[in-house]
CSV table of C-alpha atoms in Angstrom, one decimal:
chain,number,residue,atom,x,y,z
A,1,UNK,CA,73.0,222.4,47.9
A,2,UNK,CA,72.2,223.2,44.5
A,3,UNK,CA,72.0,225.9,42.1
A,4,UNK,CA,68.5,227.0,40.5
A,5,UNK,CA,68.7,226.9,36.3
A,6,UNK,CA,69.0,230.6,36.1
A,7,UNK,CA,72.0,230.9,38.5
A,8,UNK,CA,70.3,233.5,40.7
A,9,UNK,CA,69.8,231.7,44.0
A,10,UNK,CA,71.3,228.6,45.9
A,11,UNK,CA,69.0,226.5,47.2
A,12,UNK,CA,70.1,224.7,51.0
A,13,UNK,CA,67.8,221.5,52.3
A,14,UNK,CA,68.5,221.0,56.0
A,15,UNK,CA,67.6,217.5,57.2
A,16,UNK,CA,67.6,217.2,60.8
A,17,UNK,CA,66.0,214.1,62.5
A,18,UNK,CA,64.7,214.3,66.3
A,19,UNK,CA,64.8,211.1,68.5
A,20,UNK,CA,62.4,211.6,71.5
A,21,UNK,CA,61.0,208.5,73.7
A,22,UNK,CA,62.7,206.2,71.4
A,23,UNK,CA,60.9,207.3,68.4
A,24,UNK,CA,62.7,209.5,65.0
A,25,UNK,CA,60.5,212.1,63.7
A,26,UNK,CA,61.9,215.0,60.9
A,27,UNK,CA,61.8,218.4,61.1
A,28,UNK,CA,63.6,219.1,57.3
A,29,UNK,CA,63.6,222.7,56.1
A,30,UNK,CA,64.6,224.9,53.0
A,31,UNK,CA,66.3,228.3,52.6
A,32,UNK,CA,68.1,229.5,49.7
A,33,UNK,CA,69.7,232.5,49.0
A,34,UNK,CA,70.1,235.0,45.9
A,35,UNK,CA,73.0,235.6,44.2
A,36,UNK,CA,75.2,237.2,42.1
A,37,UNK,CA,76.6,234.6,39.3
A,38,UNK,CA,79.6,236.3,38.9
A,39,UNK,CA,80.6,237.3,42.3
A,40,UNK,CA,80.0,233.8,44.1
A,41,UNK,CA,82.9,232.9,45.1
A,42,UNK,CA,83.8,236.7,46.4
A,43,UNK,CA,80.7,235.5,48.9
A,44,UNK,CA,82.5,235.4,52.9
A,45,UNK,CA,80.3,233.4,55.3
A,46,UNK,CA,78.8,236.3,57.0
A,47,UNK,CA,78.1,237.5,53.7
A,48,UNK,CA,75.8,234.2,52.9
A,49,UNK,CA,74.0,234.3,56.4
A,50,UNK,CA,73.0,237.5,55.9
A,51,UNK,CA,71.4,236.9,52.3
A,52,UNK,CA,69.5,233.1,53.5
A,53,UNK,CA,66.2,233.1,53.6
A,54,UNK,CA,63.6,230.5,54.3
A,55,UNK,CA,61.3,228.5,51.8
A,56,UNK,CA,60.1,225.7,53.4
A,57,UNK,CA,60.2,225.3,57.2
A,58,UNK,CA,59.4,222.8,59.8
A,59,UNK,CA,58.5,219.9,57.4
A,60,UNK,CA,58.5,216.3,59.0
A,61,UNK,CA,59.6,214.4,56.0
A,62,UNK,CA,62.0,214.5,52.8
A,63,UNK,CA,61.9,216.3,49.7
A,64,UNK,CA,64.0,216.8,46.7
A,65,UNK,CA,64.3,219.7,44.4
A,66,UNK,CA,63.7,219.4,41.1
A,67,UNK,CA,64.1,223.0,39.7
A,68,UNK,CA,63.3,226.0,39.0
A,69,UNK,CA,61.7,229.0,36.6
A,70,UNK,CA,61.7,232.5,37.2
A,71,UNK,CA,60.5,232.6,41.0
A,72,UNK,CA,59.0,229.3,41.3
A,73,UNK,CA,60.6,226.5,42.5
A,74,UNK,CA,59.6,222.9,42.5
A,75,UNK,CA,59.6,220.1,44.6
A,76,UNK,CA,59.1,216.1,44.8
A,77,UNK,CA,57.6,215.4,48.5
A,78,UNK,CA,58.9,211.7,49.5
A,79,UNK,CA,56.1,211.0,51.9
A,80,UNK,CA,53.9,207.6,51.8
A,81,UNK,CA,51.6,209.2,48.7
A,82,UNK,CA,54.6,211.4,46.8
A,83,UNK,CA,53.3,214.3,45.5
A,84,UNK,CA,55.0,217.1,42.9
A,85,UNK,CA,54.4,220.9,44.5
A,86,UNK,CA,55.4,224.7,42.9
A,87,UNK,CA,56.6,227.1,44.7
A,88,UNK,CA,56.3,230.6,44.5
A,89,UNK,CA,59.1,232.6,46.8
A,90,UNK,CA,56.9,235.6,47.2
A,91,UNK,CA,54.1,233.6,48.8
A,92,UNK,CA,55.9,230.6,50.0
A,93,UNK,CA,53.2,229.5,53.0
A,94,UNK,CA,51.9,226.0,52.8
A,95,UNK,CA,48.5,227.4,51.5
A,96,UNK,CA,49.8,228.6,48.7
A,97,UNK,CA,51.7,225.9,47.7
A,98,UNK,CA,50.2,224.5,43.6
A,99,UNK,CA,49.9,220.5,43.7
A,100,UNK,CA,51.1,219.8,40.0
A,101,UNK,CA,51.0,215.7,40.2
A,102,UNK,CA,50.7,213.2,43.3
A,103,UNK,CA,50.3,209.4,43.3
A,104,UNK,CA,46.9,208.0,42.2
A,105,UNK,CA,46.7,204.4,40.8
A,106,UNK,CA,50.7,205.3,39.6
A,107,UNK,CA,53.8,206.0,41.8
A,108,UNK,CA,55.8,209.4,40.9
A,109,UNK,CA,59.4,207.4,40.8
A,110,UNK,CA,61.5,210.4,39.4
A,111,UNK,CA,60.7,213.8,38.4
A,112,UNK,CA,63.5,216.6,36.9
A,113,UNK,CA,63.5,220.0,34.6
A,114,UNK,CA,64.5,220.3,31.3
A,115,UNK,CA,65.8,222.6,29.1
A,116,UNK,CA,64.1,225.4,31.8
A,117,UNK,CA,60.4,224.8,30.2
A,118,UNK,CA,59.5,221.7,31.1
A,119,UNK,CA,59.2,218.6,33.5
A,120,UNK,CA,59.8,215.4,32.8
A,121,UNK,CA,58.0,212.7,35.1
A,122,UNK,CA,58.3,209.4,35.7
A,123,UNK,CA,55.4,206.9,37.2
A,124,UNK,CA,55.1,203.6,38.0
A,125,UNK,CA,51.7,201.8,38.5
A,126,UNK,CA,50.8,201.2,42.2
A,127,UNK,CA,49.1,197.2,41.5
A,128,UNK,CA,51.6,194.9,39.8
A,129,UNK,CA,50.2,193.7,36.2
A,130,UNK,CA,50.3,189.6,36.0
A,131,UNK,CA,51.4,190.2,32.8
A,132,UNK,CA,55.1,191.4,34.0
A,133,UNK,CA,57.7,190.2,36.2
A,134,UNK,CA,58.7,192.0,39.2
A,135,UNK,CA,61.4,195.2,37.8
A,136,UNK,CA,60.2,194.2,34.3
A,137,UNK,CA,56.9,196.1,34.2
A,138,UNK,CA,57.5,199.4,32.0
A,139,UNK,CA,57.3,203.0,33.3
A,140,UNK,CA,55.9,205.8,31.6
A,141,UNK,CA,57.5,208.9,31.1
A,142,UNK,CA,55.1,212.4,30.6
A,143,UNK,CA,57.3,215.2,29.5
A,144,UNK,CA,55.4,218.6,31.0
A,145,UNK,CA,55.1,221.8,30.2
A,146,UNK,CA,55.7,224.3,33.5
A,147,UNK,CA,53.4,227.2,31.8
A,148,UNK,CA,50.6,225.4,32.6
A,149,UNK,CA,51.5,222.0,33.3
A,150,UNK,CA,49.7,220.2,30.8
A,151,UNK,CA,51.0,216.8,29.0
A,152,UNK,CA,53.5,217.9,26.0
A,153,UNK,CA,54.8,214.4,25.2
A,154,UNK,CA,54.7,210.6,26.8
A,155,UNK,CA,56.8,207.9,26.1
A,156,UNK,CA,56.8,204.3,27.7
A,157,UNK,CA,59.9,202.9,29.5
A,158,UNK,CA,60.4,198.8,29.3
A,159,UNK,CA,63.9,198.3,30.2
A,160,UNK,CA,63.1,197.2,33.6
A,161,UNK,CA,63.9,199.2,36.9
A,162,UNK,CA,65.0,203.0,36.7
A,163,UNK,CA,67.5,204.1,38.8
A,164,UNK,CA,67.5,208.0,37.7
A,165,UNK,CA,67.1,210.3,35.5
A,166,UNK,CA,69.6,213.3,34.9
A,167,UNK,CA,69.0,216.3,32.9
A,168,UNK,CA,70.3,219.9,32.4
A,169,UNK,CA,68.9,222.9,32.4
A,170,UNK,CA,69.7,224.1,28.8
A,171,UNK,CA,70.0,220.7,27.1
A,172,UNK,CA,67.1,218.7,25.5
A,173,UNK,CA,68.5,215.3,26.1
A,174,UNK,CA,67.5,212.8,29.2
A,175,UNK,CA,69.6,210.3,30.7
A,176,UNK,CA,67.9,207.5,31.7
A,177,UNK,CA,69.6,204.8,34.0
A,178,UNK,CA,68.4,201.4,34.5
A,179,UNK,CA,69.3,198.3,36.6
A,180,UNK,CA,67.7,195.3,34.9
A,181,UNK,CA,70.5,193.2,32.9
A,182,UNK,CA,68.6,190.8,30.5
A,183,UNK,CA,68.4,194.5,28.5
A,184,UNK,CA,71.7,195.8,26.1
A,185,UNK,CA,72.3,198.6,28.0
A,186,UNK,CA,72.2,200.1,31.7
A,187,UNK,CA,72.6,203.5,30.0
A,188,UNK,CA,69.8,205.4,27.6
A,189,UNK,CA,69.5,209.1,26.3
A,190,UNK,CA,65.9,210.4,25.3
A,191,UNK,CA,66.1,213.9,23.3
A,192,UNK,CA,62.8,215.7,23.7
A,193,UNK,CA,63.5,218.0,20.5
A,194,UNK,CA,63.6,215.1,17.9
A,195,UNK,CA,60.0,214.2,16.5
A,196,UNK,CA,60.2,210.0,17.7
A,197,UNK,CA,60.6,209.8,21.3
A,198,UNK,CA,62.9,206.9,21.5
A,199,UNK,CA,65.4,205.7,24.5
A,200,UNK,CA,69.2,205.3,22.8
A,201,UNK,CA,71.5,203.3,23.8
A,202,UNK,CA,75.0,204.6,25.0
A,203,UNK,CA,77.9,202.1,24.4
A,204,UNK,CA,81.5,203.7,24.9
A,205,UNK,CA,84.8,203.7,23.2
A,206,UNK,CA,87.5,204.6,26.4
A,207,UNK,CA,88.2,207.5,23.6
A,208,UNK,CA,84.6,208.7,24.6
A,209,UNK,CA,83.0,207.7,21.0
A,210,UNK,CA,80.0,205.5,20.3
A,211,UNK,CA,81.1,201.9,19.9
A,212,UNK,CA,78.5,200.3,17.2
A,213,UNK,CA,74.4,201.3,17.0
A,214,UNK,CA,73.1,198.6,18.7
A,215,UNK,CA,69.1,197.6,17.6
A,216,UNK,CA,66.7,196.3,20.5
A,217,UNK,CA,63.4,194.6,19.5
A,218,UNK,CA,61.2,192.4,21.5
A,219,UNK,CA,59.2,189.4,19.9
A,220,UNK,CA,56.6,187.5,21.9
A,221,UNK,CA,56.0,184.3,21.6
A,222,UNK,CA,52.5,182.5,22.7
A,223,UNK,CA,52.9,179.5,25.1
A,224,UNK,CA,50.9,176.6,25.3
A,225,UNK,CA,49.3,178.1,28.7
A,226,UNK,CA,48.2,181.2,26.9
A,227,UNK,CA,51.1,183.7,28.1
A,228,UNK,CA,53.4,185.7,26.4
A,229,UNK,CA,57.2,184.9,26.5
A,230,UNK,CA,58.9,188.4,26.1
A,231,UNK,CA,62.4,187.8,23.8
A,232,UNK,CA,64.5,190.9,23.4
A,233,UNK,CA,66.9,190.3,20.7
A,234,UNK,CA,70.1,193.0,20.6
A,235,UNK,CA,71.8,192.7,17.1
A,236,UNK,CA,73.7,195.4,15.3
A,237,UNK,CA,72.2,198.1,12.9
A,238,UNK,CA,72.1,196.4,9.2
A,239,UNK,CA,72.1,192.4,10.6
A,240,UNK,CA,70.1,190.6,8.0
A,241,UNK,CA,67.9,188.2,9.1
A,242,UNK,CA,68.8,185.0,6.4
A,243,UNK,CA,68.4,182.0,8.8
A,244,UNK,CA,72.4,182.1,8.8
A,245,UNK,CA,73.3,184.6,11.6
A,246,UNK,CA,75.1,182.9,14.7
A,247,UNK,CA,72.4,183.8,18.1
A,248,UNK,CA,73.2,183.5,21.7
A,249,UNK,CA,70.4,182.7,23.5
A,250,UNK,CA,70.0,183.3,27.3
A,251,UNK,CA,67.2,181.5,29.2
A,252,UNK,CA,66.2,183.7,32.3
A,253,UNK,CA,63.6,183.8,34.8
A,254,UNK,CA,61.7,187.1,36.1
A,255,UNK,CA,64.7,189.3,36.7
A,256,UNK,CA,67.3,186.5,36.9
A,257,UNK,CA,70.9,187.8,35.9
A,258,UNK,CA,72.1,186.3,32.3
A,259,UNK,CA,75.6,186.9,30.8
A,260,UNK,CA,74.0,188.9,28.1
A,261,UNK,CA,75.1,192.3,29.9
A,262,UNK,CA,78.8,191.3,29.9
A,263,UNK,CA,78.8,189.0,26.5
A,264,UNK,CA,76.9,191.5,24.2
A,265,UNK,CA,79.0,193.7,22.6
A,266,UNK,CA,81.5,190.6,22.9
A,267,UNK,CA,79.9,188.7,21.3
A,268,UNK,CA,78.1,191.2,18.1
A,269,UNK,CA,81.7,192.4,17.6
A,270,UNK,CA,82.7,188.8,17.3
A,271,UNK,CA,80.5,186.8,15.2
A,272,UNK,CA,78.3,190.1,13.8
A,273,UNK,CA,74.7,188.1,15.0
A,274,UNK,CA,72.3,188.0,17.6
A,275,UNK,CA,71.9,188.0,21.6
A,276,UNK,CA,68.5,187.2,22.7
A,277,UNK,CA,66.9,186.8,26.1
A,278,UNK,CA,63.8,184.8,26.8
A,279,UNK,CA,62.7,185.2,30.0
A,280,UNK,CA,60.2,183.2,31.8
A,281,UNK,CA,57.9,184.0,34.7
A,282,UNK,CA,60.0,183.6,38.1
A,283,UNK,CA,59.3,181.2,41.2
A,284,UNK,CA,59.5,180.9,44.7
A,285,UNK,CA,63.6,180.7,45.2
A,286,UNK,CA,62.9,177.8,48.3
A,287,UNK,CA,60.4,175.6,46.2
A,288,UNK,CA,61.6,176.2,43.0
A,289,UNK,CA,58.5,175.6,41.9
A,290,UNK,CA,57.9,176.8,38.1
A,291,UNK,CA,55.4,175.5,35.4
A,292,UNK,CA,58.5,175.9,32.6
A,293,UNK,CA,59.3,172.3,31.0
A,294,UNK,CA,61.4,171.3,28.1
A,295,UNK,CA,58.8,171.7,25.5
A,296,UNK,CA,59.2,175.5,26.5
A,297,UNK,CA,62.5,175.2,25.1
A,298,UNK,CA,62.0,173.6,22.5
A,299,UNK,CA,58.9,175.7,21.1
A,300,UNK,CA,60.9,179.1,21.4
A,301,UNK,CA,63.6,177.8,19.4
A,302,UNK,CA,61.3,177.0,16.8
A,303,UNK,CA,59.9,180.4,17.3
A,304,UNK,CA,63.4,182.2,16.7
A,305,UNK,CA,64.6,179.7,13.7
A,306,UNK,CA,61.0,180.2,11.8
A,307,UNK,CA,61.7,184.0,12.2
A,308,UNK,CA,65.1,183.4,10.4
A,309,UNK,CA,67.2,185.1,13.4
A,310,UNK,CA,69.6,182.1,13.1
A,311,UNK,CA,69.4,177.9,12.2
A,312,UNK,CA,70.0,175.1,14.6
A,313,UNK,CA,73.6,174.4,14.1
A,314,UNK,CA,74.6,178.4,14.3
A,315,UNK,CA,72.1,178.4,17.6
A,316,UNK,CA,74.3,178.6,21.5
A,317,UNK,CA,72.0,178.3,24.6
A,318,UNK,CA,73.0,179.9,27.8
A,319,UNK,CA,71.9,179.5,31.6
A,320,UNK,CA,72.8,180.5,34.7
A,321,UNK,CA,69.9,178.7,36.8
A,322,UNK,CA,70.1,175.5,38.6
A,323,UNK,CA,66.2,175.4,37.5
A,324,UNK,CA,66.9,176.3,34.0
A,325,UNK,CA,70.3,174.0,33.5
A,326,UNK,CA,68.0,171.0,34.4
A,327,UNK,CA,65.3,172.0,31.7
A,328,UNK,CA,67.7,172.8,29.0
A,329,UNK,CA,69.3,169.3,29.7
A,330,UNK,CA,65.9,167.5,29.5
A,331,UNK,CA,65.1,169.4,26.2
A,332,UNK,CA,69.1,168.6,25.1
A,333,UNK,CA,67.8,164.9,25.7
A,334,UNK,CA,64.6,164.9,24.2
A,335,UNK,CA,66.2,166.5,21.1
A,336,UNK,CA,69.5,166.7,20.5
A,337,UNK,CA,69.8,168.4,17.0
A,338,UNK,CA,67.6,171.8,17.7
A,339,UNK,CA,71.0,173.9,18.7
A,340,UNK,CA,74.5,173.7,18.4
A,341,UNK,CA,76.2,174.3,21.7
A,342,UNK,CA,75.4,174.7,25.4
A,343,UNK,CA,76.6,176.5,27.9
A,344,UNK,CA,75.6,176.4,31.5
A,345,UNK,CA,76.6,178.2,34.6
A,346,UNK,CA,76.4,178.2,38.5
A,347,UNK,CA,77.1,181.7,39.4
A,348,UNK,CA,75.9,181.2,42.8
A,349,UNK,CA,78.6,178.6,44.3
A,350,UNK,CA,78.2,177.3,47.1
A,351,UNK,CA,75.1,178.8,48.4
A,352,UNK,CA,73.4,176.2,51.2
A,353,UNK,CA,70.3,175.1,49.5
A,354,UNK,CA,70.7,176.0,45.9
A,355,UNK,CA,71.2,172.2,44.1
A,356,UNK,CA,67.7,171.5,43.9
A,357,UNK,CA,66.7,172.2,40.7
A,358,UNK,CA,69.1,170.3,38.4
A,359,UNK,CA,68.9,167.1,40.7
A,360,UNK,CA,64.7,167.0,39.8
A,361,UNK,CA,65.5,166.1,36.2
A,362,UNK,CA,68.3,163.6,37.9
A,363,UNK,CA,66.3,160.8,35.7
A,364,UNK,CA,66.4,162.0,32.3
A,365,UNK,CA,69.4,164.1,32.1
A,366,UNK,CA,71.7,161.0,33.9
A,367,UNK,CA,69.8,158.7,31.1
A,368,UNK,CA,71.5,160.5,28.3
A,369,UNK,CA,71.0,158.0,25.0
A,370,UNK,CA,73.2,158.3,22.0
A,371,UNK,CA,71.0,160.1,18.8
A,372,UNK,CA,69.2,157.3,17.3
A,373,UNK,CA,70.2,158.4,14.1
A,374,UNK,CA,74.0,158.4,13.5
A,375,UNK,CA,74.7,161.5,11.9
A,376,UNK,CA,72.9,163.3,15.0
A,377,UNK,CA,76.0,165.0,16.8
A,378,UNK,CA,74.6,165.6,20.4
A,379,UNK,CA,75.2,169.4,21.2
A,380,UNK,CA,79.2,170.5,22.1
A,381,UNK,CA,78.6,171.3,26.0
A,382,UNK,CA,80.4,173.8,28.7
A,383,UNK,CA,79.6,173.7,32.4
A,384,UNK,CA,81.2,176.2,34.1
A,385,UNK,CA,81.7,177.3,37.8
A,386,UNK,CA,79.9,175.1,39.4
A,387,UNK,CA,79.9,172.9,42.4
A,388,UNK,CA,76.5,171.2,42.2
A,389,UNK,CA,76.7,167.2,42.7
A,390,UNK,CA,74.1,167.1,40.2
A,391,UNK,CA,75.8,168.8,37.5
A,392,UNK,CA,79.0,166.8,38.0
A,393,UNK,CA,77.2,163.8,37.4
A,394,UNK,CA,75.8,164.7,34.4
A,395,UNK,CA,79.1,166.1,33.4
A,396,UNK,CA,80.2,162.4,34.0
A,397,UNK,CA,77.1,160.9,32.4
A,398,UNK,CA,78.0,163.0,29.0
A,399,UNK,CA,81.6,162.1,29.0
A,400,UNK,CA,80.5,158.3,29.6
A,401,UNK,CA,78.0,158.1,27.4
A,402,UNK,CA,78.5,161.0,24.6
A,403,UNK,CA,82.4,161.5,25.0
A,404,UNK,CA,83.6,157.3,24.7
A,405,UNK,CA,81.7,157.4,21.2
A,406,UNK,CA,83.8,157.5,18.2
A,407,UNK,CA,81.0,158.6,16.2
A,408,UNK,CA,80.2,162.0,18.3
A,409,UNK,CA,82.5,164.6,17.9
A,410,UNK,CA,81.4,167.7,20.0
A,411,UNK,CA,83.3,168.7,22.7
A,412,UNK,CA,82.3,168.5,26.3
A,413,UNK,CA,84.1,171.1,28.7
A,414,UNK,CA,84.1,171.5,32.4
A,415,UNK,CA,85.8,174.7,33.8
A,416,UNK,CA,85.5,175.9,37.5
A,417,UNK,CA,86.7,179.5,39.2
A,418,UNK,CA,85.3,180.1,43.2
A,419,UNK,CA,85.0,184.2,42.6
A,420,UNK,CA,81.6,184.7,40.4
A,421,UNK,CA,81.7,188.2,41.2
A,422,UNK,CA,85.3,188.9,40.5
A,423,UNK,CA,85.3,190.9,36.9
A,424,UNK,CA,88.1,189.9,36.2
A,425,UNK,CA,86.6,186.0,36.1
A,426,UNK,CA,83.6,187.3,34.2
A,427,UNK,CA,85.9,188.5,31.3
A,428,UNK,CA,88.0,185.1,31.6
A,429,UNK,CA,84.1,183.4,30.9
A,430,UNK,CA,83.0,185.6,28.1
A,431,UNK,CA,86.4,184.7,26.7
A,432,UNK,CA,85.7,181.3,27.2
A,433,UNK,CA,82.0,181.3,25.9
A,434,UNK,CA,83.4,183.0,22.8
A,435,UNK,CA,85.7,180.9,22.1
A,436,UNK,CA,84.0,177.6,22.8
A,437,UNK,CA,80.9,178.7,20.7
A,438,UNK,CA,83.2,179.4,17.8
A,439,UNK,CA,85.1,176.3,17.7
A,440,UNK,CA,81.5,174.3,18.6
A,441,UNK,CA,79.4,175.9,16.2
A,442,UNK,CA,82.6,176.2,13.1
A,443,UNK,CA,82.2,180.0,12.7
């Protein structure tokens, strides 16, 4: 049920699936029914019957309304090519129905009304671009007017998947709701009336207030292969970029989860720096198969410190990628002294299967060689959560050949809980990221 934006009718979708010779086939239909605002809940049930009439009948698949204006209602059609229809209630047959948008080479994903003279509209293109990961390939929103339905206004989504949108009929603001975590926030308001279209994002006191302004920017940085590596970097509004700030950087791949969504405001609140998150291309979970080596890791750290965002010894590096844990290693091997502290996690447990990728770099990272130069400190190091036979052994391998020398003073940490997805552990491992990173990196 729902109530049309200028409170004169209530709008009833009946879904009703058949079942006949084993097969499901829909036969959905709309009525509505005009009313008085003030005298709606005086309404009996005869009353209501007496006052429904039908929109839409016989339809054999699903539909959402959108809204309304005046006498025209509007609809998104959920069939295999989606399609955005108007309505008019005095001549409601098929015929007469207005196509405003359908699918073409982009996918209507969401569609709502706002502030009662417009549409907003959200596509997705059809053909997957090679230049994006799955869910990380941006949508475009086209803000419409309903007088004529022309393009008012279009802004570009890029914070991954879109769950919904939510609006109101006398309001100017959009909330957007995404599901991607390498991003700052799941949450983002748009408001049409301001002269920049630009997503904000919503970070809450319990007391209902804004908790900081929170900046989003994404560098790219050019591989040797000729790709781009996209690198959001969250940081707080008036962070200076000196070289000095402490960074938290999260190595990801495709849509892969990072701790940056619980850690961020964390972490900013904390030590008043950066999060970033690099994320590479993803792989095939059974082969593991990815063209991402250590020199990867070591060129995009060079990319961040030559953009001043931090320096090596106020630099932490986080995974949570069996793949990704055994490339950081290498790179940790091949150069001790580009970043201060590491931190590496298996959220996954004990999923049959998993331990593949840190055992392939079994040779370098159990070959772990003191810094030929002295003063080198090899990086202060946390494993947590895991259960991989690799991992342990190059736990072992650091303590045995990094922890019995006198001259290397970084910690090396090993902590292990069997409930990933219980919050209350996720807090207990921000906590212990936080704290490790500031007694590692002396901030």
């Amino acid at each position: 049920m729902a109530l049309t934006e200028d409170s004169k009718f209530l709008i009833f979708t009946k879904n009703v699936n058949i079942i006949s010779n084993g097969k499901m086939s829909k036969n959905n239909s709309v009525v509505y029914m005009r009313i008085s605002s003030n005298h709606l809940e005086q309404l009996s049930s005869s009353d209501a019957s007496a006052k429904m009439m039908t929109l839409i009948n016989s339809l054999d698949h699903d539909l959402k309304f959108l809204g309304s204006s005046g006498n025209k209602f509007y609809f998104l059609l959920l069939k295999i090519k989606q399609r955005i229809v108007e309505i008019d209630m005095e001549n409601n047959s098929k015929a007469n129905w207005v196509t405003i948008l359908e699918d073409d080479s982009d996918r209507i994903t969401h569609a709502a009304i706002i502030n009662s003279e417009y549409m907003v509209v959200v596509t997705r293109p059809m053909k997957q671009n090679s230049k994006y990961e799955l869910g990380l390939q941006p949508s475009m929103l086209k803000i419409r007017r309903l007088i004529d339905g022309n393009v008012w206004r279009t802004l570009e989504l890029d914070r991954g998947t879109l769950i919904d949108i939510t609006t109101t009929p006398n309001d100017t603001v959009i909330l957007l709701q995404f599901s991607v975590v390498l991003y700052s926030a799941n949450f983002y308001t748009v408001d049409i009336s301001v002269e920049t279209l630009k997503p904000k994002p919503l970070y809450w006191n319990v007391n209902g207030t804004y908790s900081m302004e929170i900046v989003t920017k994404t560098e790219f940085h050019k591989r040797k292969d000729g790709n781009e590596l996209p690198i959001r970097i969250h940081y707080e509004q008036g962070f200076k970029r000196n070289g000095n700030g402490v960074m938290l950087l999260h190595f990801t791949r495709g849509d892969g989860i990072s701790i940056a969504s619980f850690s961020l405001i964390p972490f900013l609140k904390t030590f008043k720096g950066s999060v970033a998150v690099a994320s590479f291309p993803s792989t095939n979970v059974k082969t593991q198969s990815t063209n991402i080596t250590f020199e990867d890791i070591h060129e995009t750290i060079h990319f961040l410190l030559e953009k001043n965002y931090t320096s090596a010894t106020h630099l932490a590096i986080s995974t949570w990628d069996s793949k990704l844990n055994g490339i950081v290693a290498e790179s940790v091997n091949k150069q001790p002294n580009l970043f201060g502290a590491f931190m590496l996690v298996d959220p996954l447990g004990e999923k049959p299967g998993y331990y593949t990728g840190m055992a392939q770099y079994a040779e370098s990272i159990h070959n772990i060689k003191l810094p030929s130069d002295e003063k080198l400190q090899y990086p202060a190091i946390l494993v947590s959560n895991t259960k991989d036979p690799a991992t342990m052994m190059y736990v072992a391998e650091l303590q045995h050949k990094i922890g019995c020398s006198e001259k290397q003073l970084n910690p090396i940490l090993m902590t292990s809980n069997n409930k990933f997805e219980d919050r209350t552990y996720l807090k207990g491992l921000v906590s212990d990221m936080l704290s490790f990173m500031s007694f590692a990196l002396n901030v």
